[in-house]
Short mmCIF file of C-alpha atoms in Angstrom, two decimals:
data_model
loop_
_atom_site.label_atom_id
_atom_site.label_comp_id
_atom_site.label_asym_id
_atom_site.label_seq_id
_atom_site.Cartn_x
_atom_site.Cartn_y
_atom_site.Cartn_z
CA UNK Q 1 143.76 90.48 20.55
CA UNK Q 2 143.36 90.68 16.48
CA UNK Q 3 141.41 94.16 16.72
CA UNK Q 4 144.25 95.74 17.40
CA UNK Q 5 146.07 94.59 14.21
CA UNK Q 6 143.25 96.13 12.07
CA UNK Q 7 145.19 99.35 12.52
CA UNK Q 8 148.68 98.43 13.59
CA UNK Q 9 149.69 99.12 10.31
CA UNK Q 10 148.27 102.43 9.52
CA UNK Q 11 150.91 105.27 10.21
CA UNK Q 12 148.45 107.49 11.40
CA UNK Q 13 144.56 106.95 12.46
CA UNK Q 14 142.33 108.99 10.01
CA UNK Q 15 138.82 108.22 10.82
CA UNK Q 16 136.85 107.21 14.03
CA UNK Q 17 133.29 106.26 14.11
CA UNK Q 18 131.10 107.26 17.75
CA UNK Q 19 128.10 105.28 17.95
CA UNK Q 20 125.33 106.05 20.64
CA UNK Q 21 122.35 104.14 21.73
CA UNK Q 22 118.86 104.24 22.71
CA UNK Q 23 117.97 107.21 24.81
CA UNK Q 24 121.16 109.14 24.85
CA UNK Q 25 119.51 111.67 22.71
CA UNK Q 26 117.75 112.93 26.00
CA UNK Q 27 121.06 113.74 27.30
CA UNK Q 28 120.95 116.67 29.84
CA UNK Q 29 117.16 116.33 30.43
CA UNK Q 30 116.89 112.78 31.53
CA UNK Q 31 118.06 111.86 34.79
CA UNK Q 32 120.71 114.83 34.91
CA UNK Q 33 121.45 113.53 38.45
CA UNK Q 34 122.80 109.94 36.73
CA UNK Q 35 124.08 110.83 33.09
CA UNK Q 36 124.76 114.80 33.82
CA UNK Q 37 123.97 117.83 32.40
CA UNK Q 38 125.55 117.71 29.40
CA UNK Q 39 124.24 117.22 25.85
CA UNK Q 40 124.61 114.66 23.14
CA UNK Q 41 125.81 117.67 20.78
CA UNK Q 42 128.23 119.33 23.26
CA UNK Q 43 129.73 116.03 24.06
CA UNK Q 44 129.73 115.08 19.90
CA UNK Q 45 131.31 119.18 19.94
CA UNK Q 46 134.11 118.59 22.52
CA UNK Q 47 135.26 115.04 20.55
CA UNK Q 48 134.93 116.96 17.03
CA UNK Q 49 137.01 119.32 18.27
CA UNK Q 50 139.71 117.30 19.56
CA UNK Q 51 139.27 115.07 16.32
CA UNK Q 52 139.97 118.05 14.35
CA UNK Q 53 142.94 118.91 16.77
CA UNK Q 54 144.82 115.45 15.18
CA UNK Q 55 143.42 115.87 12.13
CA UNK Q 56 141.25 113.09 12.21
CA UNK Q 57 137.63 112.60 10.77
CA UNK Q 58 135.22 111.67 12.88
CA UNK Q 59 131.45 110.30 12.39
CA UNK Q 60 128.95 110.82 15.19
CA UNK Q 61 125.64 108.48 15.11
CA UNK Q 62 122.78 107.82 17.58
CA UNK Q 63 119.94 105.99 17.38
CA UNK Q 64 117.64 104.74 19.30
CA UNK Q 65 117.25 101.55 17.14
CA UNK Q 66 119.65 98.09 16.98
CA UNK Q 67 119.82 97.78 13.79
CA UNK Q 68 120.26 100.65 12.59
CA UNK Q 69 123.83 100.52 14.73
CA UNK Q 70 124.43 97.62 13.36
CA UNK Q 71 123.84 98.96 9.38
CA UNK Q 72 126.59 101.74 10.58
CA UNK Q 73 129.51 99.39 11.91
CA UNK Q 74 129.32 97.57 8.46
CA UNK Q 75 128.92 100.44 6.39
CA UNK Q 76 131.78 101.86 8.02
CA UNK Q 77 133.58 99.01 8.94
CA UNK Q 78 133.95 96.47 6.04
CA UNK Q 79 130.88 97.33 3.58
CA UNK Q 80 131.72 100.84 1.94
CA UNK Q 81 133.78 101.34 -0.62
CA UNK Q 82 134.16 104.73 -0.29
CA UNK Q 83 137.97 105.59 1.46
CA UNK Q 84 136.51 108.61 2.92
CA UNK Q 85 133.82 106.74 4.50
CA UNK Q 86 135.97 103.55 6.13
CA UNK Q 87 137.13 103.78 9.95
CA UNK Q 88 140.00 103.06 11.42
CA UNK Q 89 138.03 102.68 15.14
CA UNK Q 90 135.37 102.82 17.39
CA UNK Q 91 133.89 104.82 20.26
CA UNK Q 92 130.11 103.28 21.46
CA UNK Q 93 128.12 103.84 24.16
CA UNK Q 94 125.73 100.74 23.32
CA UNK Q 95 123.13 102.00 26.44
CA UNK Q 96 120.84 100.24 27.09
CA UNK Q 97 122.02 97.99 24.27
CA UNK Q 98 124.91 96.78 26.48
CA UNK Q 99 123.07 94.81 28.77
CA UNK Q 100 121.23 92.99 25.79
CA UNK Q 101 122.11 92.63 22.22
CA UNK Q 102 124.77 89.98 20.96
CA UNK Q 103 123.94 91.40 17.47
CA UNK Q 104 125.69 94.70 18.11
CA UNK Q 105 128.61 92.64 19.85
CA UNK Q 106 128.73 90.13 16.47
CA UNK Q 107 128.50 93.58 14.02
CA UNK Q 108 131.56 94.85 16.38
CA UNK Q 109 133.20 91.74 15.80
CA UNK Q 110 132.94 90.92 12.36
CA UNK Q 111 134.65 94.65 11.39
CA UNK Q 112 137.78 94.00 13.08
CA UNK Q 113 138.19 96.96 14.49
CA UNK Q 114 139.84 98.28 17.86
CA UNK Q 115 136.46 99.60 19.48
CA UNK Q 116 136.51 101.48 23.56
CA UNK Q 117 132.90 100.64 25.57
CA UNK Q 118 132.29 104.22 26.98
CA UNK Q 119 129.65 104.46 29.36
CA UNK Q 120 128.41 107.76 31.43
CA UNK Q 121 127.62 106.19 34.84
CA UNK Q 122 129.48 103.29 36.86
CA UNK Q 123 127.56 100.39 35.51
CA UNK Q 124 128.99 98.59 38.43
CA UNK Q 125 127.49 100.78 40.99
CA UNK Q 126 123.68 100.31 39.31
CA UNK Q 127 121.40 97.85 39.47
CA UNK Q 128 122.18 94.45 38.88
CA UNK Q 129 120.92 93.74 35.17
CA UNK Q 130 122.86 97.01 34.45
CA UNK Q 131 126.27 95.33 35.46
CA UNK Q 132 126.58 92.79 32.56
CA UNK Q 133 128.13 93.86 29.30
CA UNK Q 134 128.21 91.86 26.28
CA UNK Q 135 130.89 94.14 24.77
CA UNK Q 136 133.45 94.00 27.75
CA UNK Q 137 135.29 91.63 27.18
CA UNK Q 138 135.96 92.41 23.34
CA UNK Q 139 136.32 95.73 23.70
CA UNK Q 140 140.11 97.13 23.67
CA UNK Q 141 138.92 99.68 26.61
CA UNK Q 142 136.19 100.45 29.09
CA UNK Q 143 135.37 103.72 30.40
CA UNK Q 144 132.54 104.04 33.03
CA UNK Q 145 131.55 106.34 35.64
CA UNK Q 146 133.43 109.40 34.33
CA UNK Q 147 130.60 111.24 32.68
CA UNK Q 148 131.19 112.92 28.77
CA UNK Q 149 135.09 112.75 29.78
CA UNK Q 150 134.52 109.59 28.90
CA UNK Q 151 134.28 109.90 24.96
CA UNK Q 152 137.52 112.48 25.43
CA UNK Q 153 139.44 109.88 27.60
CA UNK Q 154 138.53 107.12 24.91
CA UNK Q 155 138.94 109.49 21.83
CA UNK Q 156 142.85 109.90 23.36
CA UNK Q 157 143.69 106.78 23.95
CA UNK Q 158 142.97 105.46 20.45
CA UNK Q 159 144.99 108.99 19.11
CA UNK Q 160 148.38 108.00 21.72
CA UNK Q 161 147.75 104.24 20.84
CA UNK Q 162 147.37 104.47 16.94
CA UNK Q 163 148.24 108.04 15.87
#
């Protein structure tokens, strides 16, 4: 798969970018019972805090608005010019997004870069428009079902794989 030579020959990765979609700023209040208890900011706490761990920046963005996701993977991923500002990777939770928007999956692929699907729930186990993703089968990694772990699962597989 070519995103995984976007990185291959970095020594070290330096800068991951974690992009969440619509609604998972209710976090902890909405539908505990499916997405947990948790909030956005502990889980963006517990990933800074491993980032900082391997020494490696991290940027943290939700929205609950497509394009504006899409404006951050090309900043980030091929539009800034700024060394402090490019990534070397991606962690998204697309939401909702996942079930609809080939924008978000063209953004993803026109950076080039290794990105892991996280989602909180099984989206296998919901309902039936929930179980299609159009990031799947581009992404280098899916995590589903395993609640916030998921970002720290994903966040350590792209340090063991690229660090």
């Amino acid at each position: 798969m070519t995103t995984t030579t976007a990185i291959a020959t970095k020594t070290q990765l330096t800068h991951v970018l974690v992009l969440n979609g619509p609604n998972l700023n209710l976090l902890g209040k909405r539908e505990p019972e499916i997405y947990g208890f948790q909030t956005l900011q502990n889980i963006e706490d517990d990933i800074r805090q491993l980032a900082s761990n391997h020494q490696v920046k991290l940027t943290c963005f939700q929205t609950n608005q497509e394009s504006a996701l899409i404006d951050k993977i090309h900043h980030h991923g091929l539009l800034t010019t700024n060394p402090d500002e490019q990534i070397d990777a991606i962690i998204i939770n697309p939401a909702a997004f996942t079930h609809t928007s080939v924008a978000i999956r063209d953004a993803l692929l026109a950076v080039n870069k290794p990105f892991i699907e996280v989602h909180l729930s099984n989206i296998h186990t919901r309902e039936p428009f929930r179980q299609h993703s159009y990031f799947s089968d581009k992404a280098e990694a899916v995590i589903c079902g395993m609640g916030a772990f998921g970002y720290t699962a994903a966040f350590n597989y792209l340090v063991q794989k690229y660090q």
